Short mmCIF file of C-alpha atoms in Angstrom, two decimals:
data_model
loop_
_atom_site.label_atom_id
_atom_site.label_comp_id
_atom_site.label_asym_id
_atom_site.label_seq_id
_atom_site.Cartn_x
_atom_site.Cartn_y
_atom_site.Cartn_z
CA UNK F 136 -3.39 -38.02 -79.66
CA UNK F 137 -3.74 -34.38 -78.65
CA UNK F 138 -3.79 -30.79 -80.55
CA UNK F 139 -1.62 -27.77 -79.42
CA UNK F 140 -4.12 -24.86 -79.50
CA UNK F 141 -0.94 -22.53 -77.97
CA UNK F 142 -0.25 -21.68 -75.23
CA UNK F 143 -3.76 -21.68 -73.54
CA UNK F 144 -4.43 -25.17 -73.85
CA UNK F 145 -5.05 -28.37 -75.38
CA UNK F 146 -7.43 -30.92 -77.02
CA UNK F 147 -7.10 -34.76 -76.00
CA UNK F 148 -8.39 -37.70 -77.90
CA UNK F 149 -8.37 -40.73 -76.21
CA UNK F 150 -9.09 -43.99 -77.39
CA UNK F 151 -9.51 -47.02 -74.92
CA UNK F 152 -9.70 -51.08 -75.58
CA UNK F 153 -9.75 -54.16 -73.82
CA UNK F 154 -12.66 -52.70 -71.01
CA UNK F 155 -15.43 -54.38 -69.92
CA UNK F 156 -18.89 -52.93 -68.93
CA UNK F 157 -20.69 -53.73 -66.01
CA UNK F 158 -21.04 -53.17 -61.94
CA UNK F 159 -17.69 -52.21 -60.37
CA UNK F 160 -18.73 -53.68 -57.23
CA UNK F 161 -19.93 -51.96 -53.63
CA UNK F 162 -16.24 -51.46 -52.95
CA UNK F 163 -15.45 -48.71 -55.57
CA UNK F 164 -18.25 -46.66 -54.11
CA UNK F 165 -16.97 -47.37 -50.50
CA UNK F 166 -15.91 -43.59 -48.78
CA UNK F 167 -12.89 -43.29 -48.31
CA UNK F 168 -10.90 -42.51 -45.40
CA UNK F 169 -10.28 -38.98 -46.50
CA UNK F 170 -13.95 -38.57 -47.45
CA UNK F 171 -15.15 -40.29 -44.06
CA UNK F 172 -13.36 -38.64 -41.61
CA UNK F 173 -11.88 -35.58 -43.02
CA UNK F 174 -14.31 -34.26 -45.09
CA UNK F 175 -15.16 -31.39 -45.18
CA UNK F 176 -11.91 -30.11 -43.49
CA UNK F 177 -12.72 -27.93 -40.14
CA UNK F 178 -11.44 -24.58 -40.39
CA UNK F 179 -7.67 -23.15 -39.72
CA UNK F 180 -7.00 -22.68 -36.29
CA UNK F 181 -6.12 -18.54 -36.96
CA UNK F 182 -8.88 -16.49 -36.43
CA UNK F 183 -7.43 -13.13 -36.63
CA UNK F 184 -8.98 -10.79 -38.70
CA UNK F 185 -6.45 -9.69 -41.68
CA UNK F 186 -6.87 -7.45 -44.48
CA UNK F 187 -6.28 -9.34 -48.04
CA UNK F 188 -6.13 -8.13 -51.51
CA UNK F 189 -7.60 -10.17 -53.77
CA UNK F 190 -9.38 -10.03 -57.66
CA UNK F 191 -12.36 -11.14 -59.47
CA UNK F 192 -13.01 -11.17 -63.09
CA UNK F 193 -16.51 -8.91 -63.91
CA UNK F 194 -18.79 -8.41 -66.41
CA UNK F 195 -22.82 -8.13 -66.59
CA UNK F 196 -25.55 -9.80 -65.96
CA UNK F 197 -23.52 -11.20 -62.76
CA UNK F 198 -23.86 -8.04 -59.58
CA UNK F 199 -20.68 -6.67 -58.62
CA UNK F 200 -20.53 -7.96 -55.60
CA UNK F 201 -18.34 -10.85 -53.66
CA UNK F 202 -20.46 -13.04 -51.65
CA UNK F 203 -20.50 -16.22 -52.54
CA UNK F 204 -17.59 -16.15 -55.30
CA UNK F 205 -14.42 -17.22 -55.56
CA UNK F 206 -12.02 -14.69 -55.88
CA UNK F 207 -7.68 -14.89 -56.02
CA UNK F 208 -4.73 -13.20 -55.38
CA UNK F 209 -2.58 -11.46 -57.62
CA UNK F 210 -0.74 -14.70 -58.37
CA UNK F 211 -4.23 -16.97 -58.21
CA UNK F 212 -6.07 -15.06 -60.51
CA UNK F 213 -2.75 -14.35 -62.90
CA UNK F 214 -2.65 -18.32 -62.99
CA UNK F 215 -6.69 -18.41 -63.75
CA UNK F 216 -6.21 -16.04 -66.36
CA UNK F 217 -3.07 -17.95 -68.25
CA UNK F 218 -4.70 -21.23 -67.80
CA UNK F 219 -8.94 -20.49 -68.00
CA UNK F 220 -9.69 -16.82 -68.38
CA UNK F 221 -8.54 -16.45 -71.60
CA UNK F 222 -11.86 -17.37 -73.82
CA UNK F 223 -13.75 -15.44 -76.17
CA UNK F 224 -16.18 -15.41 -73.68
CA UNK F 225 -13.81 -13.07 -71.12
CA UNK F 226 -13.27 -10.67 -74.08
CA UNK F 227 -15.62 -7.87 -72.63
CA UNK F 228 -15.06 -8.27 -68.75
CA UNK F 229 -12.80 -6.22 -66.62
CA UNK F 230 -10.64 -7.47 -63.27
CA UNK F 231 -12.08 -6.21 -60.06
CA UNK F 232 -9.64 -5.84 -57.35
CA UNK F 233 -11.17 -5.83 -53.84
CA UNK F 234 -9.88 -5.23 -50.09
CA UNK F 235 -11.40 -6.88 -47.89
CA UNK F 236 -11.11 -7.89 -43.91
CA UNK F 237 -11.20 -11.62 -43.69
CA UNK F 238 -10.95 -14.18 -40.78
CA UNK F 239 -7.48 -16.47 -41.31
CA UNK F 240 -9.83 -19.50 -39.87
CA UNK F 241 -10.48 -20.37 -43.87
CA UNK F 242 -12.36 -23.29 -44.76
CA UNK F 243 -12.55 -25.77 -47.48
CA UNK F 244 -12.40 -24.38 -51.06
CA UNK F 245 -15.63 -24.88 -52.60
CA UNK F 246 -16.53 -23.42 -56.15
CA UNK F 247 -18.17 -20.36 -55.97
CA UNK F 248 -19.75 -18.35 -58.98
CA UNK F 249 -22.59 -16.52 -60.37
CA UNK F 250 -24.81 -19.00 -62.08
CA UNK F 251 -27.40 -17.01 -64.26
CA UNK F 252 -29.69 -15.99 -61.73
CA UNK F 253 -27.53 -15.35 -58.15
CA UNK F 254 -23.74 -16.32 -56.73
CA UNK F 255 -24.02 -19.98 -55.40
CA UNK F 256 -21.33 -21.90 -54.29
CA UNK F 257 -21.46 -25.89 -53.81
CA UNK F 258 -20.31 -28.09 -51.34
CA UNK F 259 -22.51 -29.42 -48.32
CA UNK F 260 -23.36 -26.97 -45.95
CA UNK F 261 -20.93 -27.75 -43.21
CA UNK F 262 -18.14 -26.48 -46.08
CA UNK F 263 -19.70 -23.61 -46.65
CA UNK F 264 -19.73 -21.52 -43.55
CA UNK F 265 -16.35 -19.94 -43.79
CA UNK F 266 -14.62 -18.30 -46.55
CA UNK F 267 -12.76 -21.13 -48.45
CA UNK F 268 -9.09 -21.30 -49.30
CA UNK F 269 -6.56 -23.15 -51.57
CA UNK F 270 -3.56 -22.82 -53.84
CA UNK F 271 -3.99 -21.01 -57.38
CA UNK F 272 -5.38 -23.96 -59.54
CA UNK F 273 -4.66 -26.60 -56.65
CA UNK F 274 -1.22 -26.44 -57.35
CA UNK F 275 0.17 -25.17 -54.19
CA UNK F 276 3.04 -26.72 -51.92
CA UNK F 277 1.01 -25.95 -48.65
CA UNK F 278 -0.55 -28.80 -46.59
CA UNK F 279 -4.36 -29.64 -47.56
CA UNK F 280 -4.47 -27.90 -50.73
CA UNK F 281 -3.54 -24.24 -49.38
CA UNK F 282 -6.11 -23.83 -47.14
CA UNK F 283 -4.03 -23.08 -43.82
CA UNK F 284 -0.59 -22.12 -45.65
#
């Protein structure tokens, strides 16, 4: 069952029958191959230094600043605005729009925002020493998510 709020999103129910509780086994927890040897991804292999536009959504207590947030492009932050950014709680914030000089060797997306107290971003700490990259709501067509397309 689900409940059109519009166009900004959607309510699920779900109801499910016929499960049974208790251990999965040692094999559902078992890493992956793409979690064992490709994660996190190593950078891109560009590591010019380019010029990028790209916006943030502001507003107090969080400091106006971009370390350790995620940011987007026009289109990226367009599609977080149409599909997340358009609560109650957005109402009184402004888009920031920033140039900046970045290194193409992008990393691994990793969520980056302000959390209260100061920007944090999470991910283990090999992830998180180069900017991070992907497609506007991981819906890209590039290989691995964006990160290198």
């Amino acid at each position: 069952q689900s409940v059109d709020f519009g166009i900004f999103g959607m309510a699920n129910a779900m109801w499910f029958s016929g499960f049974r509780l208790g251990s999965p086994g040692d094999e559902a927890f078992r890493l992956t191959e793409a979690c064992s040897k490709y994660y996190p991804r190593p950078p891109c292999p560009d590591s010019r230094v380019m010029p990028i536009d790209v916006y943030r959504i502001f507003g107090p207590p969080e400091p106006l600043e971009l370390g350790d947030k995620n940011t987007g492009d026009a289109l990226g932050d367009l599609a977080f605005v149409c599909t997340q950014g358009a609560d109650a709680e957005y109402e009184k914030k402004v888009i920031t729009h920033w140039r900046v000089n970045v290194s193409q060797a992008f990393g691994q997306y990793s969520p980056c925002n302000f959390d209260g107290q100061r920007n944090r971003c999470l991910g283990p700490p090999a992830q998180l020493r180069a900017v991070g990259r992907r497609s506007g709501q991981g819906q890209g067509l590039g290989r691995i998510g964006g990160q290198c397309s």
